[in-house]
Tab-separated table of C-alpha atoms in Angstrom:
chain	number	residue	atom	x	y	z
V	1	MET	CA	71.105	-112.709	-56.343
V	2	GLU	CA	73.321	-109.679	-56.956
V	3	ARG	CA	70.508	-107.914	-58.790
V	4	LYS	CA	68.174	-108.544	-55.864
V	5	LEU	CA	70.820	-107.194	-53.474
V	6	TYR	CA	71.087	-103.998	-55.544
V	7	ASP	CA	67.301	-103.635	-55.368
V	8	ALA	CA	67.406	-104.131	-51.595
V	9	ALA	CA	70.062	-101.399	-51.329
V	10	VAL	CA	67.946	-98.995	-53.362
V	11	GLN	CA	64.954	-99.645	-51.126
V	12	GLY	CA	66.991	-99.826	-47.920
V	13	ASN	CA	65.300	-103.140	-47.225
V	14	THR	CA	67.294	-104.822	-44.461
V	15	ILE	CA	64.875	-107.745	-44.238
V	16	LEU	CA	65.506	-108.635	-47.871
V	17	LEU	CA	69.240	-108.235	-47.260
V	18	LEU	CA	69.148	-110.744	-44.402
V	19	ASP	CA	67.078	-113.190	-46.479
V	20	LEU	CA	69.562	-112.998	-49.342
V	21	LEU	CA	72.517	-113.528	-47.021
V	22	ARG	CA	70.756	-116.475	-45.452
V	23	ASP	CA	70.477	-118.069	-48.903
V	24	ASP	CA	74.024	-117.093	-49.938
V	25	ALA	CA	76.436	-116.268	-47.112
V	26	LEU	CA	79.168	-115.226	-49.569
V	27	LEU	CA	77.046	-112.735	-51.471
V	28	LEU	CA	78.726	-109.635	-50.011
V	29	ASP	CA	82.186	-111.160	-50.431
V	30	ARG	CA	81.730	-111.241	-54.190
V	31	PHE	CA	81.605	-107.447	-54.215
V	32	ILE	CA	85.031	-107.434	-52.579
V	33	THR	CA	86.721	-110.033	-54.768
V	34	GLY	CA	84.941	-109.228	-58.043
V	35	ARG	CA	84.801	-106.188	-60.315
V	36	HIS	CA	81.671	-104.106	-60.002
V	37	PRO	CA	81.008	-100.462	-60.932
V	38	GLU	CA	79.620	-99.949	-57.414
V	39	THR	CA	78.667	-101.952	-54.356
V	40	PRO	CA	75.361	-102.091	-52.498
V	41	LEU	CA	77.036	-100.064	-49.758
V	42	HIS	CA	77.664	-97.262	-52.266
V	43	ILE	CA	74.003	-97.206	-53.176
V	44	ALA	CA	72.743	-97.317	-49.579
V	45	SER	CA	75.200	-94.586	-48.541
V	46	MET	CA	74.155	-92.363	-51.438
V	47	LEU	CA	70.465	-92.785	-50.567
V	48	GLY	CA	70.947	-92.431	-46.809
V	49	HIS	CA	69.660	-95.853	-45.748
V	50	LEU	CA	71.326	-95.953	-42.335
V	51	GLU	CA	69.984	-99.312	-41.129
V	52	PHE	CA	71.035	-101.010	-44.363
V	53	VAL	CA	74.502	-99.440	-44.125
V	54	ASP	CA	74.933	-100.579	-40.506
V	55	GLU	CA	73.812	-104.088	-41.401
V	56	VAL	CA	76.308	-104.366	-44.246
V	57	LEU	CA	79.167	-102.896	-42.210
V	58	ALA	CA	78.465	-105.275	-39.324
V	59	ARG	CA	78.992	-108.223	-41.675
V	60	ARG	CA	81.572	-106.934	-44.142
V	61	PRO	CA	83.305	-103.753	-42.893
V	62	GLU	CA	85.830	-104.129	-45.750
V	63	LEU	CA	83.186	-102.813	-48.155
V	64	ALA	CA	83.723	-99.331	-46.690
V	65	LYS	CA	87.094	-99.284	-48.500
V	66	GLU	CA	85.725	-100.310	-51.901
V	67	LEU	CA	85.760	-97.662	-54.656
V	68	ASP	CA	83.295	-97.330	-57.516
V	69	SER	CA	84.078	-96.571	-61.173
V	70	HIS	CA	84.770	-92.920	-60.272
V	71	ASN	CA	87.137	-93.899	-57.440
V	72	SER	CA	84.512	-92.736	-54.952
V	73	SER	CA	84.101	-94.517	-51.648
V	74	PRO	CA	80.780	-94.823	-49.806
V	75	LEU	CA	82.001	-91.970	-47.596
V	76	HIS	CA	82.348	-89.742	-50.684
V	77	LEU	CA	78.717	-90.356	-51.599
V	78	ALA	CA	77.413	-89.857	-48.058
V	79	SER	CA	79.394	-86.601	-47.835
V	80	ALA	CA	77.987	-85.353	-51.128
V	81	LYS	CA	74.423	-85.921	-49.927
V	82	GLY	CA	75.064	-84.686	-46.383
V	83	TYR	CA	74.036	-87.863	-44.555
V	84	LEU	CA	75.741	-87.290	-41.210
V	85	LYS	CA	74.677	-90.515	-39.460
V	86	VAL	CA	75.708	-92.658	-42.412
V	87	ALA	CA	79.072	-90.897	-42.505
V	88	LYS	CA	79.571	-91.538	-38.774
V	89	SER	CA	78.980	-95.262	-39.280
V	90	LEU	CA	81.506	-95.338	-42.118
V	91	LEU	CA	84.056	-93.354	-40.097
V	92	GLN	CA	83.837	-95.804	-37.203
V	93	VAL	CA	84.931	-98.568	-39.564
V	94	ASP	CA	87.817	-96.730	-41.248
V	95	PRO	CA	88.406	-92.994	-40.616
V	96	ASP	CA	91.371	-93.070	-43.041
V	97	MET	CA	88.888	-93.085	-45.917
V	98	CYS	CA	88.832	-89.309	-45.373
V	99	LEU	CA	92.194	-89.262	-47.173
V	100	VAL	CA	91.078	-91.125	-50.302
V	101	CYS	CA	90.611	-88.954	-53.402
V	102	ASP	CA	88.149	-89.653	-56.190
V	103	ILE	CA	88.755	-89.287	-59.923
V	104	ASP	CA	88.439	-85.489	-59.588
V	105	GLY	CA	91.085	-85.374	-56.860
V	106	SER	CA	88.579	-84.643	-54.083
V	107	ASN	CA	88.366	-86.418	-50.762
V	108	PRO	CA	85.191	-86.512	-48.615
V	109	LEU	CA	86.198	-83.321	-46.760
V	110	HIS	CA	86.508	-81.410	-50.038
V	111	ILE	CA	83.078	-82.589	-51.128
V	112	ALA	CA	81.386	-81.757	-47.814
V	113	ALA	CA	82.958	-78.279	-47.857
V	114	MET	CA	81.884	-77.560	-51.439
V	115	LYS	CA	78.348	-78.724	-50.662
V	116	GLY	CA	78.200	-76.696	-47.438
V	117	HIS	CA	77.327	-79.629	-45.152
V	118	LEU	CA	78.744	-78.052	-41.995
V	119	GLY	CA	77.829	-80.731	-39.460
V	120	LEU	CA	79.268	-83.448	-41.643
V	121	LEU	CA	82.359	-81.375	-42.416
V	122	ARG	CA	82.944	-80.824	-38.696
V	123	GLU	CA	82.734	-84.585	-38.087
V	124	LEU	CA	85.170	-85.369	-40.905
V	125	VAL	CA	87.683	-82.760	-39.756
V	126	GLN	CA	87.557	-84.127	-36.229
V	127	ALA	CA	88.165	-87.655	-37.505
V	128	ARG	CA	91.156	-86.794	-39.706
V	129	PRO	CA	92.229	-83.112	-39.497
V	130	TRP	CA	95.156	-83.522	-41.873
V	131	ALA	CA	92.819	-84.683	-44.673
V	132	ALA	CA	91.816	-81.026	-45.038
V	133	ARG	CA	95.409	-80.248	-46.078
V	134	VAL	CA	95.413	-82.635	-49.016
V	135	LEU	CA	95.684	-80.592	-52.206
V	136	MET	CA	93.104	-80.950	-54.937
V	137	GLU	CA	93.783	-80.842	-58.671
V	138	GLN	CA	95.723	-77.819	-59.897
V	139	GLY	CA	97.254	-77.430	-56.445
V	140	GLU	CA	94.142	-75.965	-54.860
V	141	THR	CA	93.336	-76.371	-51.188
V	142	ILE	CA	89.984	-77.009	-49.582
V	143	LEU	CA	89.835	-73.262	-48.866
V	144	HIS	CA	89.991	-72.549	-52.611
V	145	ALA	CA	87.068	-74.936	-53.049
V	146	CYS	CA	85.039	-73.108	-50.380
V	147	VAL	CA	85.569	-69.756	-52.102
V	148	ARG	CA	84.794	-71.139	-55.554
V	149	CYS	CA	81.516	-72.569	-54.269
V	150	ASN	CA	80.779	-69.477	-52.139
V	151	GLN	CA	80.632	-71.513	-48.921
V	152	LEU	CA	81.619	-68.864	-46.380
V	153	GLU	CA	80.499	-70.795	-43.292
V	154	ALA	CA	82.514	-73.839	-44.356
V	155	LEU	CA	85.488	-71.543	-44.906
V	156	LYS	CA	85.129	-70.115	-41.392
V	157	LEU	CA	84.913	-73.591	-39.890
V	158	LEU	CA	88.056	-74.769	-41.664
V	159	VAL	CA	90.030	-71.622	-40.865
V	160	GLY	CA	89.165	-72.101	-37.192
V	161	ARG	CA	90.080	-75.782	-37.138
V	162	VAL	CA	93.033	-76.505	-39.413
V	163	SER	CA	94.470	-73.303	-40.810
V	164	ASP	CA	97.824	-71.611	-40.337
V	165	HIS	CA	99.605	-68.801	-42.171
V	166	ASP	CA	101.064	-70.966	-44.940
V	167	PHE	CA	97.815	-72.846	-45.471
V	168	VAL	CA	95.693	-69.687	-45.731
V	169	ASN	CA	98.145	-68.128	-48.185
V	170	CYS	CA	98.662	-71.238	-50.298
V	171	GLN	CA	98.662	-70.532	-54.048
V	172	ASN	CA	97.304	-72.844	-56.727
V	173	HIS	CA	99.234	-73.641	-59.890
V	174	ASP	CA	98.231	-70.268	-61.342
V	175	GLY	CA	99.560	-68.504	-58.237
V	176	ASN	CA	96.115	-67.414	-57.047
V	177	THR	CA	95.328	-67.329	-53.339
V	178	ILE	CA	91.832	-67.555	-51.925
V	179	LEU	CA	91.807	-63.757	-51.767
V	180	HIS	CA	92.365	-63.549	-55.537
V	181	LEU	CA	89.418	-65.891	-56.046
V	182	ALA	CA	87.176	-64.014	-53.627
V	183	ILE	CA	87.861	-60.665	-55.308
V	184	ALA	CA	87.389	-62.121	-58.784
V	185	ALA	CA	83.976	-63.400	-57.640
V	186	LYS	CA	83.174	-60.146	-55.762
V	187	GLN	CA	82.436	-62.015	-52.536
V	188	THR	CA	82.392	-59.066	-50.147
V	189	GLU	CA	81.657	-61.024	-46.961
V	190	THR	CA	84.378	-63.546	-47.716
V	191	ILE	CA	86.903	-60.783	-48.396
V	192	ASN	CA	86.050	-58.978	-45.154
V	193	PHE	CA	86.387	-62.237	-43.232
V	194	LEU	CA	89.775	-63.028	-44.769
V	195	ILE	CA	91.090	-59.535	-44.064
V	196	SER	CA	89.797	-59.270	-40.503
V	197	SER	CA	90.088	-62.840	-39.188
V	198	THR	CA	93.035	-64.453	-40.982
V	199	THR	CA	96.674	-63.735	-41.769
V	200	ILE	CA	96.023	-63.487	-45.505
V	201	ASP	CA	98.765	-61.696	-47.471
V	202	VAL	CA	96.951	-58.871	-49.290
V	203	ASN	CA	100.006	-58.139	-51.466
V	204	CYS	CA	100.661	-61.663	-52.709
V	205	LYS	CA	101.138	-61.817	-56.492
V	206	ASN	CA	99.825	-64.546	-58.766
V	207	GLU	CA	101.703	-65.978	-61.748
V	208	ASP	CA	100.604	-63.037	-63.920
V	209	GLY	CA	101.988	-60.567	-61.391
V	210	PHE	CA	98.612	-59.311	-60.110
V	211	THR	CA	97.932	-58.536	-56.473
V	212	ALA	CA	94.433	-58.559	-55.020
V	213	LEU	CA	94.074	-54.801	-55.515
V	214	ASP	CA	95.068	-55.091	-59.197
V	215	LEU	CA	91.860	-57.034	-59.787
V	216	LEU	CA	89.802	-53.925	-58.952
V	217	PRO	CA	89.478	-50.847	-61.179
V	218	GLN	CA	91.197	-47.714	-59.891
V	219	ASN	CA	88.019	-45.657	-60.340
V	220	GLN	CA	85.355	-47.783	-58.721
V	221	ARG	CA	81.817	-47.087	-59.803
V	222	ASP	CA	80.365	-50.226	-58.329
V	223	MET	CA	79.673	-49.741	-54.596
V	224	LYS	CA	80.675	-53.329	-53.879
V	225	GLU	CA	84.044	-52.871	-55.598
V	226	LYS	CA	84.555	-49.565	-53.795
V	227	GLU	CA	83.896	-51.212	-50.429
V	228	ILE	CA	86.347	-54.009	-51.242
V	229	ALA	CA	89.035	-51.539	-52.335
V	230	GLU	CA	88.664	-49.508	-49.143
V	231	SER	CA	88.991	-52.622	-47.006
V	232	LEU	CA	92.159	-53.665	-48.815
V	233	GLU	CA	93.703	-50.222	-48.597
V	234	ARG	CA	93.122	-50.184	-44.837
V	235	MET	CA	95.346	-53.270	-44.725
V	236	GLU	CA	98.032	-51.420	-46.733
V	237	ALA	CA	97.357	-53.343	-49.924
V	238	THR	CA	99.300	-52.139	-52.947
V	239	ARG	CA	99.079	-52.479	-56.717
V	240	ALA	CA	101.784	-54.345	-58.615
V	241	LYS	CA	100.800	-52.815	-61.979
V	242	ASP	CA	101.476	-49.117	-62.531
V	243	LYS	CA	99.346	-48.906	-65.655
V	244	PRO	CA	95.631	-49.207	-64.848
V	245	LEU	CA	93.745	-51.961	-66.612
V	246	SER	CA	90.588	-51.366	-68.567
V	247	ASN	CA	87.278	-52.862	-67.482
V	248	THR	CA	87.448	-55.306	-70.391
V	249	GLN	CA	90.894	-56.483	-69.329
V	250	LEU	CA	89.821	-56.832	-65.703
V	251	LYS	CA	86.779	-58.848	-66.694
V	252	ALA	CA	88.923	-61.184	-68.777
V	253	ILE	CA	91.426	-61.637	-65.947
V	254	ARG	CA	88.701	-62.359	-63.394
V	255	THR	CA	87.104	-64.880	-65.713
V	256	LYS	CA	90.447	-66.566	-66.205
V	257	ILE	CA	91.011	-66.799	-62.451
V	258	LEU	CA	87.585	-68.254	-61.785
V	259	MET	CA	87.385	-70.637	-64.731
V	260	SER	CA	90.985	-71.733	-65.408
V	261	THR	CA	90.779	-74.841	-63.217
V	262	TRP	CA	87.036	-75.111	-62.655
V	263	ASP	CA	86.212	-76.112	-66.216
V	264	GLN	CA	88.774	-78.908	-66.215
V	265	PRO	CA	88.466	-80.760	-62.912
V	266	ASN	CA	90.286	-83.822	-64.202
V	267	ALA	CA	93.186	-82.018	-65.805
V	268	ILE	CA	96.462	-82.691	-64.055
V	269	SER	CA	99.182	-80.158	-64.674
V	270	LYS	CA	102.717	-80.115	-63.411
V	271	PRO	CA	103.048	-78.091	-60.223
V	272	LYS	CA	104.725	-74.760	-60.659
V	273	LYS	CA	107.349	-73.441	-58.328
V	274	ARG	CA	106.048	-71.218	-55.589
V	275	LYS	CA	107.683	-68.179	-54.062
V	276	ASP	CA	109.432	-68.975	-50.798
V	277	GLY	CA	107.167	-66.679	-48.831
V	278	ASN	CA	103.981	-68.353	-50.001
V	279	ARG	CA	104.743	-72.038	-50.276
V	280	LEU	CA	102.857	-74.843	-48.588
V	281	VAL	CA	105.149	-77.576	-47.423
V	282	ASN	CA	104.417	-80.771	-49.378
V	283	SER	CA	104.632	-82.923	-46.276
V	284	ASN	CA	101.499	-81.190	-44.963
V	285	ARG	CA	99.458	-82.944	-47.621
V	286	ASN	CA	99.124	-86.115	-45.615
V	287	ALA	CA	99.954	-85.019	-42.068
V	288	ASP	CA	98.818	-82.278	-39.796
V	289	TRP	CA	101.603	-80.903	-37.619
V	290	LEU	CA	99.373	-80.410	-34.615
V	291	GLU	CA	97.816	-83.845	-34.852
V	292	ARG	CA	101.217	-85.496	-35.125
V	293	LYS	CA	102.410	-83.560	-32.095
V	294	ARG	CA	99.361	-84.684	-30.123
V	295	ASN	CA	100.041	-88.319	-31.014
V	296	ILE	CA	103.736	-88.056	-30.127
V	297	LEU	CA	103.006	-86.330	-26.821
V	298	MET	CA	100.407	-88.960	-25.916
V	299	LEU	CA	102.826	-91.783	-26.728
V	300	VAL	CA	105.757	-90.329	-24.789
V	301	ALA	CA	103.585	-89.273	-21.834
V	302	SER	CA	102.123	-92.791	-21.583
V	303	LEU	CA	105.607	-94.294	-21.675
V	304	LEU	CA	106.932	-91.948	-18.976
V	305	ALA	CA	103.884	-92.527	-16.775
V	306	ALA	CA	104.370	-96.297	-17.046
V	307	MET	CA	108.075	-95.966	-16.177
V	308	ALA	CA	107.364	-93.721	-13.182
V	309	PHE	CA	104.631	-96.021	-11.894
V	310	GLN	CA	106.850	-99.075	-12.215
V	311	ALA	CA	109.735	-97.317	-10.429
V	312	GLY	CA	107.391	-96.159	-7.673
V	313	VAL	CA	105.893	-99.553	-6.848
V	314	ASN	CA	109.201	-101.357	-7.409
V	315	PRO	CA	111.819	-98.905	-6.039
V	316	PRO	CA	115.590	-99.181	-6.624
V	317	SER	CA	117.277	-101.906	-4.534
V	318	GLY	CA	113.919	-103.634	-4.262
V	319	VAL	CA	111.990	-104.332	-1.087
V	320	TRP	CA	112.791	-106.336	2.029
V	321	GLN	CA	111.904	-109.990	1.723
V	322	ASP	CA	111.666	-110.662	5.446
V	323	ASN	CA	111.443	-108.976	8.820
V	324	GLY	CA	114.674	-108.233	10.617
V	325	PRO	CA	117.281	-105.623	11.519
V	326	SER	CA	117.798	-102.777	9.046
V	327	GLY	CA	121.169	-101.778	7.553
V	328	PHE	CA	123.543	-103.436	5.154
V	329	SER	CA	124.554	-105.840	7.871
V	330	SER	CA	123.299	-106.756	11.275
V	331	THR	CA	126.151	-104.771	12.885
V	332	GLU	CA	125.026	-101.592	11.066
V	333	SER	CA	121.370	-101.863	11.950
V	334	ASN	CA	121.667	-99.593	15.014
V	335	GLY	CA	118.799	-101.417	16.568
V	336	LYS	CA	116.365	-100.618	13.761
V	337	ASN	CA	114.233	-103.327	12.268
V	338	HIS	CA	112.951	-103.581	8.690
V	339	THR	CA	109.598	-104.900	7.526
V	340	ALA	CA	109.022	-107.241	4.595
V	341	GLY	CA	107.591	-105.452	1.547
V	342	LEU	CA	109.064	-102.017	2.380
V	343	SER	CA	111.799	-100.255	0.416
V	344	VAL	CA	115.404	-101.248	1.087
V	345	LEU	CA	116.658	-97.880	-0.181
V	346	ALA	CA	114.315	-95.975	2.164
V	347	ASP	CA	115.874	-97.716	5.185
V	348	ASN	CA	119.514	-97.656	4.108
V	349	TYR	CA	119.636	-94.251	2.383
V	350	PRO	CA	116.552	-92.219	3.384
V	351	ARG	CA	117.767	-88.876	1.934
V	352	GLY	CA	118.468	-90.415	-1.470
V	353	TYR	CA	115.127	-92.201	-1.436
V	354	THR	CA	113.319	-88.937	-0.633
V	355	LYS	CA	114.960	-87.173	-3.587
V	356	PHE	CA	114.143	-90.082	-5.859
V	357	LEU	CA	110.535	-90.095	-4.695
V	358	ILE	CA	110.131	-86.330	-5.270
V	359	TRP	CA	111.465	-86.424	-8.838
V	360	ASN	CA	109.701	-89.649	-9.746
V	361	THR	CA	106.363	-88.308	-8.477
V	362	THR	CA	106.887	-85.038	-10.357
V	363	GLY	CA	107.509	-86.885	-13.619
V	364	PHE	CA	104.536	-89.177	-12.989
V	365	LEU	CA	102.107	-86.307	-12.309
V	366	ALA	CA	103.405	-84.252	-15.266
V	367	SER	CA	102.897	-87.212	-17.613
V	368	LEU	CA	99.405	-87.850	-16.269
V	369	SER	CA	98.593	-84.141	-16.723
V	370	ILE	CA	99.525	-84.316	-20.400
V	371	ILE	CA	97.432	-87.438	-20.913
V	372	LEU	CA	94.474	-85.860	-19.102
V	373	LEU	CA	94.662	-82.660	-21.188
V	374	LEU	CA	94.909	-84.570	-24.466
V	375	ILE	CA	91.890	-86.773	-23.716
V	376	SER	CA	89.836	-84.040	-22.052
V	377	GLY	CA	88.175	-82.959	-25.288
V	378	LEU	CA	89.352	-79.358	-24.913
V	379	PRO	CA	90.107	-77.606	-28.250
V	380	LEU	CA	93.910	-77.823	-27.866
V	381	ARG	CA	94.518	-77.317	-31.575
V	382	ARG	CA	96.582	-74.146	-31.477
V	383	ARG	CA	100.362	-74.086	-31.630
V	384	PHE	CA	100.424	-72.148	-28.347
V	385	PHE	CA	98.669	-74.974	-26.486
V	386	MET	CA	101.016	-77.493	-28.092
V	387	TRP	CA	103.913	-75.373	-26.847
V	388	VAL	CA	102.477	-75.441	-23.310
V	389	LEU	CA	102.088	-79.221	-23.471
V	390	MET	CA	105.660	-79.583	-24.716
V	391	VAL	CA	106.901	-77.495	-21.769
V	392	ILE	CA	105.090	-79.871	-19.410
V	393	MET	CA	106.680	-82.756	-21.294
V	394	TRP	CA	110.125	-81.194	-20.798
V	395	LEU	CA	109.349	-81.023	-17.082
V	396	ALA	CA	108.347	-84.696	-17.055
V	397	VAL	CA	111.476	-85.780	-18.944
V	398	THR	CA	113.719	-83.667	-16.715
V	399	ALA	CA	112.065	-85.070	-13.592
V	400	MET	CA	112.621	-88.642	-14.795
V	401	ALA	CA	116.258	-87.834	-15.539
V	402	SER	CA	116.635	-86.349	-12.048
V	403	ALA	CA	115.035	-89.453	-10.528
V	404	TYR	CA	117.618	-91.532	-12.379
V	405	LEU	CA	120.436	-89.366	-11.015
V	406	ALA	CA	119.093	-89.663	-7.467
V	407	CYS	CA	119.034	-93.449	-7.808
V	408	ILE	CA	122.581	-93.630	-9.179
V	409	VAL	CA	123.933	-91.440	-6.374
V	410	ALA	CA	122.111	-93.434	-3.711
V	411	LEU	CA	123.259	-96.804	-5.065
V	412	THR	CA	126.914	-95.862	-5.701
V	413	PRO	CA	129.435	-97.168	-3.129
V	414	ASP	CA	131.839	-94.753	-1.457
V	415	HIS	CA	134.977	-95.897	-3.327
V	416	SER	CA	133.371	-95.030	-6.735
V	417	TYR	CA	131.484	-91.936	-5.609
V	418	SER	CA	133.882	-89.251	-6.923
V	419	SER	CA	134.166	-90.671	-10.459
V	420	VAL	CA	130.403	-91.161	-10.735
V	421	ILE	CA	129.786	-87.585	-9.571
V	422	ASN	CA	132.140	-86.240	-12.266
V	423	ILE	CA	130.360	-88.212	-14.973
V	424	LEU	CA	126.928	-87.167	-13.751
V	425	GLY	CA	128.015	-83.525	-13.429
V	426	THR	CA	129.106	-83.421	-17.057
V	427	GLY	CA	125.857	-85.016	-18.145
V	428	ILE	CA	123.827	-82.523	-16.121
V	429	LEU	CA	125.611	-79.547	-17.679
V	430	VAL	CA	125.022	-80.874	-21.190
V	431	TRP	CA	121.373	-81.544	-20.366
V	432	ILE	CA	120.802	-78.073	-18.914
V	433	GLY	CA	122.470	-76.473	-21.932
V	434	LEU	CA	120.253	-78.415	-24.334
V	435	MET	CA	117.102	-77.536	-22.408
V	436	LEU	CA	118.036	-73.850	-22.310
V	437	ILE	CA	118.664	-73.788	-26.060
V	438	LEU	CA	115.302	-75.423	-26.770
V	439	LEU	CA	113.470	-73.160	-24.345
V	440	LEU	CA	115.146	-70.045	-25.744
V	441	GLY	CA	114.352	-71.028	-29.335
V	442	HIS	CA	110.680	-71.663	-28.666
V	443	THR	CA	110.375	-68.536	-26.525
V	444	ILE	CA	111.835	-66.387	-29.318
V	445	ARG	CA	109.349	-67.896	-31.770
V	446	ILE	CA	106.435	-67.124	-29.451
V	447	ILE	CA	107.645	-63.537	-28.913
V	448	ILE	CA	108.057	-62.947	-32.659
V	449	ARG	CA	104.565	-64.263	-33.376
V	450	LEU	CA	103.127	-62.144	-30.560
V	451	ILE	CA	104.849	-58.997	-31.845
V	452	LYS	CA	103.544	-59.613	-35.365
V	453	TYR	CA	100.028	-60.163	-34.057
V	454	LEU	CA	100.096	-57.029	-31.867
V	455	ARG	CA	101.550	-54.949	-34.696
V	456	LYS	CA	98.838	-56.091	-37.055
V	457	SER	CA	96.138	-55.412	-34.461
V	458	VAL	CA	97.455	-51.884	-33.807
V	459	MET	CA	97.551	-51.173	-37.535
V	460	ARG	CA	93.933	-52.271	-37.860
V	461	LEU	CA	92.900	-49.993	-35.011
V	462	MET	CA	94.913	-46.970	-36.185
V	463	LYS	CA	93.902	-47.117	-39.844
V	464	PRO	CA	90.205	-46.205	-39.349
V	465	ILE	CA	91.260	-43.351	-37.003
V	466	SER	CA	93.626	-41.857	-39.579
V	467	THR	CA	90.971	-42.266	-42.270
V	468	ARG	CA	88.404	-40.345	-40.224
V	469	SER	CA	90.881	-37.583	-39.391
V	470	THR	CA	91.682	-37.009	-43.066
């Protein structure tokens, strides 16, 4: 029966699959409980049989988590072949399979990037963005893999979706950045892209003490090398080695950079210490900062919205249970009547109720705005947009705190009013101080980043002008 099921997977024959399951309902379960080099789902995913894959997943979705003898999941095999629809079906069952690494230390995103399957890569990144930050063997990132395989379009996609300064400048265990690899392979378009569109550090040194410019001869005869050298020099690249290297030495160094880890994909070496200015935080391996912020903001915004809604429909002091004179007692009603179902606080303390309503509504609308922006599908993947959303969240939290204060003031009797005001005043001062510190810290960070970006842009514009004038 198992042999027939393998044959059905090879052919993508769903009719035969259903017949076999009709004869033996536990046939697929044996591939979960037993030991097999691969499952029928592996075979169907590798061959792109979408209907067969959907049929298997509908009955035993657990098979999507099974690994073959090379620790490859069905998603690995679909990514290697570029079967987008098959990959989508597998992702719907368990998107966390994007994080699973095979025997070579590659997850499905690494494989799709190295193969240049852009549509599939885009789908995988959208499903689990932080999977792109998982390091491969020898401490290499997915960007290193793109350069090694000369997949410029995949590199551009990843830089636009998941990159930041530390990630772009990450060094492997030999200290080589993606710029070192690109120059060693003489990938002119990749080098120009890195220099013009990323924050790559052109003066970063590898473990042998070579910068990117050291990998080029000082007297370039090759037009491609000359073009690369001119581009680097425009970005103020410098040489770390005073003594020029011979062409034979340069060739040996380039070969070492390109082949040191590529020939031994399964070799696991102990990570070397990185320089502080070019380290990639280890926690980023399994979690993307932006994605975690999105999840936290969504959770807190949903909680605040629920609190504000509940406080709005069930206001402090409750609602009148019957019709009658307003006021705390019949003698204080002043001839006003209350209506069952309306707010007690609104009748007895209208000013306090108005303040409460203003702050509660502000917090409610701010929370709903965050939820709407996060589910809108807009590309809010930049730190700046996360900063804007956090500012809105501060507004929502502050509004809810103010609504609480308005309620406490309105519900406090006269004989305890002074002591409550002193306590609340102290709390307000502490709260304002904390908010100002947070706002100042984030504002300084934004200003520093903006200054660095403007300075770099001005340098790029001024360098060609000075070159033409000389």
